[in-house]
Structures are given as C-alpha cells and as structure tokens.
PDB file of N, CA and C in Angstrom:
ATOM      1  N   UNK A   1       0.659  -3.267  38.066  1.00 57.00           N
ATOM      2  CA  UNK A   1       0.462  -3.019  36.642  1.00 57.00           C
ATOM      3  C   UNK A   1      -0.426  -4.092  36.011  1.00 57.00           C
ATOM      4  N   UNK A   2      -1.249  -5.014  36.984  1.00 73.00           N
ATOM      5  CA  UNK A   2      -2.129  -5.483  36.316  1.00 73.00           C
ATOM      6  C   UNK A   2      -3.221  -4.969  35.348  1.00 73.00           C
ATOM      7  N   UNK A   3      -3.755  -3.843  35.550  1.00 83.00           N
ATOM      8  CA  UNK A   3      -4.599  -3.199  34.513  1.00 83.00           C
ATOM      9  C   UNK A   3      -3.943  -2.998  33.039  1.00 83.00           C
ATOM     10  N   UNK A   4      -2.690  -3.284  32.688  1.00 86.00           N
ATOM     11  CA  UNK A   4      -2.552  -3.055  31.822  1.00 86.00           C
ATOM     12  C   UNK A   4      -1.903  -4.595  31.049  1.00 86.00           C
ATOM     13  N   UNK A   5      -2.794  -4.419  29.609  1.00 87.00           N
ATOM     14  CA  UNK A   5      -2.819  -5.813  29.429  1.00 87.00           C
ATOM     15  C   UNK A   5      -1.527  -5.972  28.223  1.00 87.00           C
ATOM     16  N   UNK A   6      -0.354  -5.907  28.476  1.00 86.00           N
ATOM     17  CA  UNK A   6       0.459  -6.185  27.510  1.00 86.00           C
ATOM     18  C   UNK A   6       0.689  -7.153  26.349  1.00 86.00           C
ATOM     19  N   UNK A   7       0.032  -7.846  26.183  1.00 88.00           N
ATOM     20  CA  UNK A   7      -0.191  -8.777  24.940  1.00 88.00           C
ATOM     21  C   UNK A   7      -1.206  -7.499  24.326  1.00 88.00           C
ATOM     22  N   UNK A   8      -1.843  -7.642  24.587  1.00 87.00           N
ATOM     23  CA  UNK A   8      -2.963  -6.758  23.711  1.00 87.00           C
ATOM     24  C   UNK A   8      -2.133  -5.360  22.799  1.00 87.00           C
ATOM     25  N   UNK A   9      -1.337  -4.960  24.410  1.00 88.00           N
ATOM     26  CA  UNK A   9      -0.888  -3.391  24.148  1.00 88.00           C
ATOM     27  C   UNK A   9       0.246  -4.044  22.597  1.00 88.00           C
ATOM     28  N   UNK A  10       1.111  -5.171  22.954  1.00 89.00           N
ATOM     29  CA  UNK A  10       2.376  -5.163  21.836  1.00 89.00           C
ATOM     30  C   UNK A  10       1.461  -5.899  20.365  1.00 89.00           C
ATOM     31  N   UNK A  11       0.380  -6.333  20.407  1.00 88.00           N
ATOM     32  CA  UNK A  11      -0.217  -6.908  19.129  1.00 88.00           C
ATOM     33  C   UNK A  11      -0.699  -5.378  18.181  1.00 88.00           C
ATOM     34  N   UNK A  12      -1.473  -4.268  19.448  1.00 88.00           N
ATOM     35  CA  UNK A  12      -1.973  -3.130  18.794  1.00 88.00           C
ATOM     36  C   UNK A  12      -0.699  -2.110  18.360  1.00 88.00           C
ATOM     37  N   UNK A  13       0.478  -2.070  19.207  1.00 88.00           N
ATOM     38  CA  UNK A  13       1.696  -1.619  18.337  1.00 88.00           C
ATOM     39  C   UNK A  13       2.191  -1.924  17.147  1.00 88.00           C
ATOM     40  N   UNK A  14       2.180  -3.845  16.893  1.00 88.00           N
ATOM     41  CA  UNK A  14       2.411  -4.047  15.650  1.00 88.00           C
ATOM     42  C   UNK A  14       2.189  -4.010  14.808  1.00 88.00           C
ATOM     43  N   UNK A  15       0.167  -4.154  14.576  1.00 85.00           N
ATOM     44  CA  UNK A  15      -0.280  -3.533  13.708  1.00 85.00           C
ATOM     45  C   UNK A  15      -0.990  -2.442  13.327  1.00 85.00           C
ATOM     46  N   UNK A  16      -0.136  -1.118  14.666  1.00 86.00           N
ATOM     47  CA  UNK A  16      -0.046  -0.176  14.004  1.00 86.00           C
ATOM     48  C   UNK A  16       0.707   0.609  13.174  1.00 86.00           C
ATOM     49  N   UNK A  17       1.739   0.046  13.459  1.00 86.00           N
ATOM     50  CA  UNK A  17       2.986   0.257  12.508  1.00 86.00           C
ATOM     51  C   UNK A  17       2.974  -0.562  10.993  1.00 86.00           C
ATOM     52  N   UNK A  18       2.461  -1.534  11.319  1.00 82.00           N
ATOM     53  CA  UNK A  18       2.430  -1.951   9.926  1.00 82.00           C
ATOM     54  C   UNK A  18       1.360  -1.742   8.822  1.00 82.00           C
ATOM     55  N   UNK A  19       0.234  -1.310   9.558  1.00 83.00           N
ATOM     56  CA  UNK A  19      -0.759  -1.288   8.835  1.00 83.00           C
ATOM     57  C   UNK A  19      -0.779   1.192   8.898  1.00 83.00           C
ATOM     58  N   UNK A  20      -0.181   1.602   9.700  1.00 86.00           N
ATOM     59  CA  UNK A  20      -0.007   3.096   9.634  1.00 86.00           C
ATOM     60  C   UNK A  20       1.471   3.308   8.649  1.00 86.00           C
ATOM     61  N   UNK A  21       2.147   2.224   8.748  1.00 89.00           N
ATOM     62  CA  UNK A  21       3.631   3.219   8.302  1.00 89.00           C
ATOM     63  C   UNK A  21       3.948   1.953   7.458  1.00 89.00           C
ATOM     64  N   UNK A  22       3.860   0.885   7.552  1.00 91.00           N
ATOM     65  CA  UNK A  22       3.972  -0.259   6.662  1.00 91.00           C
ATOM     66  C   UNK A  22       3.249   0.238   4.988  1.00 91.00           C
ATOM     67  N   UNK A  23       2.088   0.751   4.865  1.00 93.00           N
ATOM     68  CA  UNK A  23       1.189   0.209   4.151  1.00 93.00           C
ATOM     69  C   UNK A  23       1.712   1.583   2.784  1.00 93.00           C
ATOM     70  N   UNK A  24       1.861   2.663   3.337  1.00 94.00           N
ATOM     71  CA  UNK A  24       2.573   3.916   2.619  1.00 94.00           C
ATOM     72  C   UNK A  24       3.931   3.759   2.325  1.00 94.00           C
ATOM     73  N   UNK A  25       4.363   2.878   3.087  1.00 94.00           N
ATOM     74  CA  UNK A  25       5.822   3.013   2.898  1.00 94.00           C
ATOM     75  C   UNK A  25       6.303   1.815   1.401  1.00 94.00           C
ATOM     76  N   UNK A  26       5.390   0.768   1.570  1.00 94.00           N
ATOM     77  CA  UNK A  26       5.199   0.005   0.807  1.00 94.00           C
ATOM     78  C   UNK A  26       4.849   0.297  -0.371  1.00 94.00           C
ATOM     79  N   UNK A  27       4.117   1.563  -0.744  1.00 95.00           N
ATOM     80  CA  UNK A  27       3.331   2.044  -1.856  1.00 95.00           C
ATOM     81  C   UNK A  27       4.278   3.076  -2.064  1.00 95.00           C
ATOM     82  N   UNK A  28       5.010   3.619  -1.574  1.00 96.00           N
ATOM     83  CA  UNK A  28       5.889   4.580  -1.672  1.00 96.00           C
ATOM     84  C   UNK A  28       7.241   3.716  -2.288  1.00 96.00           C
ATOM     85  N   UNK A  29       7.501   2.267  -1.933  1.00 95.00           N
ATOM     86  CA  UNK A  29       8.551   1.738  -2.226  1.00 95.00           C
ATOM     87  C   UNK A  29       7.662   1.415  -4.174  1.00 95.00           C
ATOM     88  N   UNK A  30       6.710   0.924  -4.002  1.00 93.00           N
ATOM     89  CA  UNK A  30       6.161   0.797  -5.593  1.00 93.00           C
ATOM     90  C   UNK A  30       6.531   1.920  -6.455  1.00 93.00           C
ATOM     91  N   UNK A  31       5.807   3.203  -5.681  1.00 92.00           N
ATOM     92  CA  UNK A  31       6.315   4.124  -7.018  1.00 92.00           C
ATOM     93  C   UNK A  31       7.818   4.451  -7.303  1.00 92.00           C
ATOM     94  N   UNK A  32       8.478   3.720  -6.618  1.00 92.00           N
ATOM     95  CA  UNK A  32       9.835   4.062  -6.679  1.00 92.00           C
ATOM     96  C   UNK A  32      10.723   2.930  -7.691  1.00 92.00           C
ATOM     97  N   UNK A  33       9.982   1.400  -7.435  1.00 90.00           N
ATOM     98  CA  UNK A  33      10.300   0.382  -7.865  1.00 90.00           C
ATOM     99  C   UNK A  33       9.949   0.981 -10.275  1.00 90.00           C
ATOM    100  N   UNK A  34       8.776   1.985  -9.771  1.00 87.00           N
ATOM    101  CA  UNK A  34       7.824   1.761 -11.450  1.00 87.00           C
ATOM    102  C   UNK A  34       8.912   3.293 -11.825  1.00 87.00           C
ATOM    103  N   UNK A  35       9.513   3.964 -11.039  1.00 86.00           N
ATOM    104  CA  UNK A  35      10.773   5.214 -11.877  1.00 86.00           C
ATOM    105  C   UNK A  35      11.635   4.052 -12.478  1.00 86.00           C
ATOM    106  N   UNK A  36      12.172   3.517 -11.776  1.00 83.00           N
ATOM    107  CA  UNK A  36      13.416   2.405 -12.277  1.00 83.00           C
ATOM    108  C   UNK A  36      13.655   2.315 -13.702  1.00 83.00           C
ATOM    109  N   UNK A  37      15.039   2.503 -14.231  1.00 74.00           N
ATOM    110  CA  UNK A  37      15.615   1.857 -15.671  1.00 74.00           C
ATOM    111  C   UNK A  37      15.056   3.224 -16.077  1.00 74.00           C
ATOM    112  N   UNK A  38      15.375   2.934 -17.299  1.00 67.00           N
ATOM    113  CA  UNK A  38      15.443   3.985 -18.420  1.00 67.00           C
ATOM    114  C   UNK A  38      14.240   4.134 -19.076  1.00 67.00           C
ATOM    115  N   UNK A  39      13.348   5.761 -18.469  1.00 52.00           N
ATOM    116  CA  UNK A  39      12.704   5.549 -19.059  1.00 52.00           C
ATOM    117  C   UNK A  39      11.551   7.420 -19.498  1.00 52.00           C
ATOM    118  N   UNK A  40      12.591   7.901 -19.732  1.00 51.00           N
ATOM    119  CA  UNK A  40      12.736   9.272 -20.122  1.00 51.00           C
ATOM    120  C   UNK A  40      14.089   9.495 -20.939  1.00 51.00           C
ATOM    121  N   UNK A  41      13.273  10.415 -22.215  1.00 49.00           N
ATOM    122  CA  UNK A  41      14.111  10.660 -23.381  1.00 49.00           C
ATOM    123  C   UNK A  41      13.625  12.444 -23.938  1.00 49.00           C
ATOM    124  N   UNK A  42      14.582  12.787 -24.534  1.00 48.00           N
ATOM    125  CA  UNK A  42      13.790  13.769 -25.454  1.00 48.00           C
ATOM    126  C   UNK A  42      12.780  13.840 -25.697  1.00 48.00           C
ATOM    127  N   UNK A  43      12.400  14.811 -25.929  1.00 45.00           N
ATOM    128  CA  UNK A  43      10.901  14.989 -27.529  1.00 45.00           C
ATOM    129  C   UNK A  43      11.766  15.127 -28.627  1.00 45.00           C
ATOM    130  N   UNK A  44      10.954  14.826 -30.090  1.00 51.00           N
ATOM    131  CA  UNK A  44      11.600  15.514 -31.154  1.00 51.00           C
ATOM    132  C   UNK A  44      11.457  16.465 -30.993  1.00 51.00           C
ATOM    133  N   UNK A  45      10.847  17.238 -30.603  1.00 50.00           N
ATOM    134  CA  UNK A  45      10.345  18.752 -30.873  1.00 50.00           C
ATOM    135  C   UNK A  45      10.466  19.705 -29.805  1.00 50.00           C
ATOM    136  N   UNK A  46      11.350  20.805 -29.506  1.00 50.00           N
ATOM    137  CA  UNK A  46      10.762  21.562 -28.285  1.00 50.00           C
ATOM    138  C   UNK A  46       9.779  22.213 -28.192  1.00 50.00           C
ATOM    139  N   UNK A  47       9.317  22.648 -26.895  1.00 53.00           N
ATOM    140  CA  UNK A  47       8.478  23.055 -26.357  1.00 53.00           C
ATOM    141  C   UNK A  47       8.027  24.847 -27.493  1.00 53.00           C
ATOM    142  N   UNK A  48       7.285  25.340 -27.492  1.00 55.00           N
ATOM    143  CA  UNK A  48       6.812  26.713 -27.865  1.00 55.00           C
ATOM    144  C   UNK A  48       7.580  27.687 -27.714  1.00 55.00           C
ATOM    145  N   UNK A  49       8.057  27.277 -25.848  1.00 57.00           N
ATOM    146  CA  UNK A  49       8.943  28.601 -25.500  1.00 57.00           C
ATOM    147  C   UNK A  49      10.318  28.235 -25.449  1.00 57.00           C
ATOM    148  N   UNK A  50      10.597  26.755 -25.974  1.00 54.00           N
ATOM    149  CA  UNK A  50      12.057  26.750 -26.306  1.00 54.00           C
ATOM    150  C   UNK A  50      12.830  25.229 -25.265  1.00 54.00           C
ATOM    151  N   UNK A  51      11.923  25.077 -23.914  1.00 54.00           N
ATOM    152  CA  UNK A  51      12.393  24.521 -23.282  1.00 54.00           C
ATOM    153  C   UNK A  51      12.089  23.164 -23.489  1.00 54.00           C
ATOM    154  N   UNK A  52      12.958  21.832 -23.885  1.00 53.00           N
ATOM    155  CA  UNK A  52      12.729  20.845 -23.790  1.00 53.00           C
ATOM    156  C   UNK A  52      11.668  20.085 -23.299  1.00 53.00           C
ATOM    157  N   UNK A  53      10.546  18.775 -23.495  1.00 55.00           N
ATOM    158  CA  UNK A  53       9.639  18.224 -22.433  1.00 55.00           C
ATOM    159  C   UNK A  53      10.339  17.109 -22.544  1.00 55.00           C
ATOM    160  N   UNK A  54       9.927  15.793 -21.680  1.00 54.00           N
ATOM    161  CA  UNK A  54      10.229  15.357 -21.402  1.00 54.00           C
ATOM    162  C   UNK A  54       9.217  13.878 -22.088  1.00 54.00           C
ATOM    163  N   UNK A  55       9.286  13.032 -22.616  1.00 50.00           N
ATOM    164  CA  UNK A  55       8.084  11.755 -22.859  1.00 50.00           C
ATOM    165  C   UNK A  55       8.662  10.955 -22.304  1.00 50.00           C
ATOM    166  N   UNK A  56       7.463   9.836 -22.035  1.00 53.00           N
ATOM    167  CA  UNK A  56       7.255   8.129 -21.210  1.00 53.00           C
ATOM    168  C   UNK A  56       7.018   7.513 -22.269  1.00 53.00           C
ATOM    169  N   UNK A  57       8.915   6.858 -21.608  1.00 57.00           N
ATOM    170  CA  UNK A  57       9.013   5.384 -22.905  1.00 57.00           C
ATOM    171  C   UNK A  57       8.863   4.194 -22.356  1.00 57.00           C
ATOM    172  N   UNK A  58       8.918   3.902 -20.927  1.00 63.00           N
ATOM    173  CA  UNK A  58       8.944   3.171 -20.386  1.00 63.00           C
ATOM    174  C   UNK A  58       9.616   2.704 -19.130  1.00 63.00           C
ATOM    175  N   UNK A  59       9.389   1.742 -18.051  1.00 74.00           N
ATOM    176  CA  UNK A  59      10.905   1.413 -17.130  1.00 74.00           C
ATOM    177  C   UNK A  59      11.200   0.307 -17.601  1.00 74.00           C
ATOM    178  N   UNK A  60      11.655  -0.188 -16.391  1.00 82.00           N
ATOM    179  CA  UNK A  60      12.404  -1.813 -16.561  1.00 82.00           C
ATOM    180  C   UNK A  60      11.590  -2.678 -16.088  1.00 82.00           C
ATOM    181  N   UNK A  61      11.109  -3.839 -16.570  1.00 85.00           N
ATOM    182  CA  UNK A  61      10.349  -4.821 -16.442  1.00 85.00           C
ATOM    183  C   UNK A  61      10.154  -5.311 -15.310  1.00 85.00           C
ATOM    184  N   UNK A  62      11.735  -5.326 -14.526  1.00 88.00           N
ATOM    185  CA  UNK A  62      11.762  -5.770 -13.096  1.00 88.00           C
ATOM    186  C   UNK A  62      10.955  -4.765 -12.215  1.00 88.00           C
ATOM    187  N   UNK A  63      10.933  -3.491 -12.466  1.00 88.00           N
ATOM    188  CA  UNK A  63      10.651  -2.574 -11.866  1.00 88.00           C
ATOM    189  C   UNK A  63       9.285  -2.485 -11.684  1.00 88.00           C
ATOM    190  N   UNK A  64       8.265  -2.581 -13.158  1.00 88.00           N
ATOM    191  CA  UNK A  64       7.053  -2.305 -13.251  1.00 88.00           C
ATOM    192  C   UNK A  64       6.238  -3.922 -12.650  1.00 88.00           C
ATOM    193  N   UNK A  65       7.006  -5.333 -12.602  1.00 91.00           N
ATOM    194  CA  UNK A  65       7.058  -6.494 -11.742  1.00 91.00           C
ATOM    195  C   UNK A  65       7.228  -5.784 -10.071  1.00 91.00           C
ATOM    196  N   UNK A  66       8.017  -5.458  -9.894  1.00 93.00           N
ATOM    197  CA  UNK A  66       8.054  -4.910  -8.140  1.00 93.00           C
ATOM    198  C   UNK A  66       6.380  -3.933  -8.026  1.00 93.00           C
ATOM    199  N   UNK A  67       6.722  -3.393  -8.589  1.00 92.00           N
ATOM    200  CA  UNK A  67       5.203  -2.069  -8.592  1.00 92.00           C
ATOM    201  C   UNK A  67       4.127  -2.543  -8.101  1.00 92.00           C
ATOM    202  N   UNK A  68       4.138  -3.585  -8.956  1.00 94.00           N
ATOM    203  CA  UNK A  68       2.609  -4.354  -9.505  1.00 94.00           C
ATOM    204  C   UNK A  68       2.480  -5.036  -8.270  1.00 94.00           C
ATOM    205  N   UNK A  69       3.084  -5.770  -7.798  1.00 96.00           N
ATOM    206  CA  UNK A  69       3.166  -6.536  -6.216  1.00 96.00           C
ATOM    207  C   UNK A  69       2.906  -6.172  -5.114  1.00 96.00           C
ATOM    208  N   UNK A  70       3.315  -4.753  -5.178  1.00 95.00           N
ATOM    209  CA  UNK A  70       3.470  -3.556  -3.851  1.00 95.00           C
ATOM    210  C   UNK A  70       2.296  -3.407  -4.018  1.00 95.00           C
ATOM    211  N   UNK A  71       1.756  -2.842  -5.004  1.00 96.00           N
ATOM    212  CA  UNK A  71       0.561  -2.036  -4.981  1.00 96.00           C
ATOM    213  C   UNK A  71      -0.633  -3.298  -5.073  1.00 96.00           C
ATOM    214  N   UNK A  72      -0.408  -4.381  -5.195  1.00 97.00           N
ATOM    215  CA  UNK A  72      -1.517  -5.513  -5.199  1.00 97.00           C
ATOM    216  C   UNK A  72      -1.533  -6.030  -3.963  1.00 97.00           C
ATOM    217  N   UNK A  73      -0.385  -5.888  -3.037  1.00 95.00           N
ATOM    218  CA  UNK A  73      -0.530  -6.600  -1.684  1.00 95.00           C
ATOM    219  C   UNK A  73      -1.091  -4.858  -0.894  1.00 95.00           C
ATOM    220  N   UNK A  74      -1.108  -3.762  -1.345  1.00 95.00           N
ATOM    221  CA  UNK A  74      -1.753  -2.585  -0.775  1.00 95.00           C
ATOM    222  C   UNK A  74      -3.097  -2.454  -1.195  1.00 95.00           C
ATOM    223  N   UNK A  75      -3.705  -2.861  -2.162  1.00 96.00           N
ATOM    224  CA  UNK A  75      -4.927  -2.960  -2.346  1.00 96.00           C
ATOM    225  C   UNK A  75      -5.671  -4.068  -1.703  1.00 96.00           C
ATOM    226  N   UNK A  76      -4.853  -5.226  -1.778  1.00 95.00           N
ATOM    227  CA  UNK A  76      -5.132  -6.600  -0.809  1.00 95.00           C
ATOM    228  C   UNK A  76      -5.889  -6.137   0.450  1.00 95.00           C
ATOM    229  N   UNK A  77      -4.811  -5.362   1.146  1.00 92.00           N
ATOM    230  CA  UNK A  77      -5.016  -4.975   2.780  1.00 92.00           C
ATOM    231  C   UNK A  77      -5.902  -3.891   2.444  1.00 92.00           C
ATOM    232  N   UNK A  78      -6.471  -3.070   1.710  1.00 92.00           N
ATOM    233  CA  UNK A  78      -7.418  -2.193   1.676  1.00 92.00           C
ATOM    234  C   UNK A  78      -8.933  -2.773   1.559  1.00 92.00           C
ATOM    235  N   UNK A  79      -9.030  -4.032   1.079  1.00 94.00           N
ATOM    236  CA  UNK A  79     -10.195  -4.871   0.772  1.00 94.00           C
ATOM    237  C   UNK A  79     -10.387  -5.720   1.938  1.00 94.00           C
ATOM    238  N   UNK A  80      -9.343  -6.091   2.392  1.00 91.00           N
ATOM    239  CA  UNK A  80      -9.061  -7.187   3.557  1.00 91.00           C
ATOM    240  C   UNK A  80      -9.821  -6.017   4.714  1.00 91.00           C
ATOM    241  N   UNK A  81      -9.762  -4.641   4.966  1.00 88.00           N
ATOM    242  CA  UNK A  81     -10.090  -3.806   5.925  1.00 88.00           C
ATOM    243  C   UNK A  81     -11.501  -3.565   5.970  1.00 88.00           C
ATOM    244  N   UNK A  82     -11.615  -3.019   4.536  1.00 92.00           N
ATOM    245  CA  UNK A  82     -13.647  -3.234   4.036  1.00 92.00           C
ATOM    246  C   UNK A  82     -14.161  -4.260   4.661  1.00 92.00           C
ATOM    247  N   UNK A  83     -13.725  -5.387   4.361  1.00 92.00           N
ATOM    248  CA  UNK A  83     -14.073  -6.103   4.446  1.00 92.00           C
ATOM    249  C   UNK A  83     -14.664  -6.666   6.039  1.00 92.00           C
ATOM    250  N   UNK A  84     -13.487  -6.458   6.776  1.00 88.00           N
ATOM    251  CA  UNK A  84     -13.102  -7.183   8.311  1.00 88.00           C
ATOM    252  C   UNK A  84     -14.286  -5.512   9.173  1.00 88.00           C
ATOM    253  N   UNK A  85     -14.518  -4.421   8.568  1.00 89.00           N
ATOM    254  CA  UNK A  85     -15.585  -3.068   9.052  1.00 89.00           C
ATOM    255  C   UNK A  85     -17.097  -3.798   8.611  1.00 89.00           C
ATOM    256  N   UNK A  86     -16.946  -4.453   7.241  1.00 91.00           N
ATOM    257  CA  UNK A  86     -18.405  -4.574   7.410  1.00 91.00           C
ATOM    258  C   UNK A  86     -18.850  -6.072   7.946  1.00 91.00           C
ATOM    259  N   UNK A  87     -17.987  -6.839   8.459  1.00 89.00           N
ATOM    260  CA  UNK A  87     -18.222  -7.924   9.229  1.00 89.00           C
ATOM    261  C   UNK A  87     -18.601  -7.564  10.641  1.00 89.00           C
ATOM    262  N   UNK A  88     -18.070  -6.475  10.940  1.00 88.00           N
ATOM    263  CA  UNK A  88     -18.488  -5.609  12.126  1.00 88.00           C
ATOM    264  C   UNK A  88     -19.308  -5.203  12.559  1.00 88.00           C
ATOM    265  N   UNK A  89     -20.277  -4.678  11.694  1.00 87.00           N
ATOM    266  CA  UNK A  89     -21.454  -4.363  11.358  1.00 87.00           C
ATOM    267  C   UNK A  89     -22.870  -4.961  10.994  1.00 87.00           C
ATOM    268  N   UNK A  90     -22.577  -5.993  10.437  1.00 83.00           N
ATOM    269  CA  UNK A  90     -23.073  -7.408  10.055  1.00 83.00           C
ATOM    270  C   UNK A  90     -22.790  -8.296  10.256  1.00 83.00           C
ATOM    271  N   UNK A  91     -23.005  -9.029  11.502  1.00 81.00           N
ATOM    272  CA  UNK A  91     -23.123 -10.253  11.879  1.00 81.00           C
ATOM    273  C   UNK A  91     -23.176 -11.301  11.488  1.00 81.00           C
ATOM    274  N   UNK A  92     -22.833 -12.724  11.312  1.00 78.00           N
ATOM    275  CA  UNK A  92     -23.223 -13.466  10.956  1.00 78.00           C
ATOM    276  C   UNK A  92     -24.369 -13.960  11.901  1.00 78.00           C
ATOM    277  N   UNK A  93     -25.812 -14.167  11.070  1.00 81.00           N
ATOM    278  CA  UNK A  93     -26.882 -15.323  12.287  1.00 81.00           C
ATOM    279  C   UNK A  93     -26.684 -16.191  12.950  1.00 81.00           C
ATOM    280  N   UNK A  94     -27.378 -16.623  14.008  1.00 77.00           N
ATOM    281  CA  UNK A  94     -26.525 -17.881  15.071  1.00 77.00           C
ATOM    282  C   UNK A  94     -27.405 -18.356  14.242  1.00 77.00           C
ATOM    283  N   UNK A  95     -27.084 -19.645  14.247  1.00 79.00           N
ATOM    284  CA  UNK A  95     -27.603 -21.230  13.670  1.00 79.00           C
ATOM    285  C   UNK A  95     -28.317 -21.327  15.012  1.00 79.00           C
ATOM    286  N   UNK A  96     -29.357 -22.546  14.857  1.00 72.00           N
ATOM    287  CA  UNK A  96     -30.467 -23.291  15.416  1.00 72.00           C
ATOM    288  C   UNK A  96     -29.914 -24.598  15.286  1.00 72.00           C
TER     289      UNK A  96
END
C-alpha cells in the first residue's frame, strides 16, 4: 500500500468536510442564530382576504451577534478561496 499516500489522503478528508459540510452548516447555524428571540408580532391591520401577516420587529442581540460572526468567518473563507485560485494562476516572479 505504498502508492497510497495517507497523510495527503487524511489532510484532503479534512478539508473536505470542513470546507463541503463545515462551511453550509455554519451559515445554516447563522440563519438560525438571526430567527432567535422575539421577533414576529401582528399587523394592525389584516390582510384583504382576512388572513393575518406577519411584520419584522426584530431578534435578540445575541442572536443577530452570532449571525454576524458565522456569516463573516463564511465570507472570510470565500475570499480566502478567490484568493488562494488566483494565486494559482498567477505566479509570483522569481527574484534575480
């Protein structure tokens, strides 16, 4: 089983999981963190055909704090990826 290079194989497992199922799951935990607390009420008014809507008053501070984190360390790794493709592509020049 020398052909198969196991450091390599368990580094490309880890960050495929973290960067395939990590990165949604994380953004999925944000929008969940920004429902939090109270933050659906009545309308004054119903709807035309009678049925209640629903307005955005707000969540909980802690919540829209969690959000903001999730989704800033998911944009992080989305720039961090641009970034590390067009280094790929573009070389840095050798020095003289």
């Amino acid at each position: 089983m020398s052909w198969i290079n196991l450091s390599a194989l368990w580094k490309i497992l880890v960050f495929g999981l973290v960067a395939g199922a990590g990165l949604p799951a994380l953004f999925a935990g944000g929008l969940y963190a920004l429902s939090l607390g109270p933050h659906r009420a009545r309308a004054a008014t119903a709807g035309a055909d009678g049925d209640d809507s629903d307005v955005l008053l707000g969540g909980s501070i802690a919540g829209i704090v969690i959000a903001a984190l999730c989704f800033l360390i998911v944009l992080a790794a989305v720039g961090w990826s641009i970034y590390e493709i067009y280094q790929i592509g573009h070389p840095a020049p050798a020095k003289k």
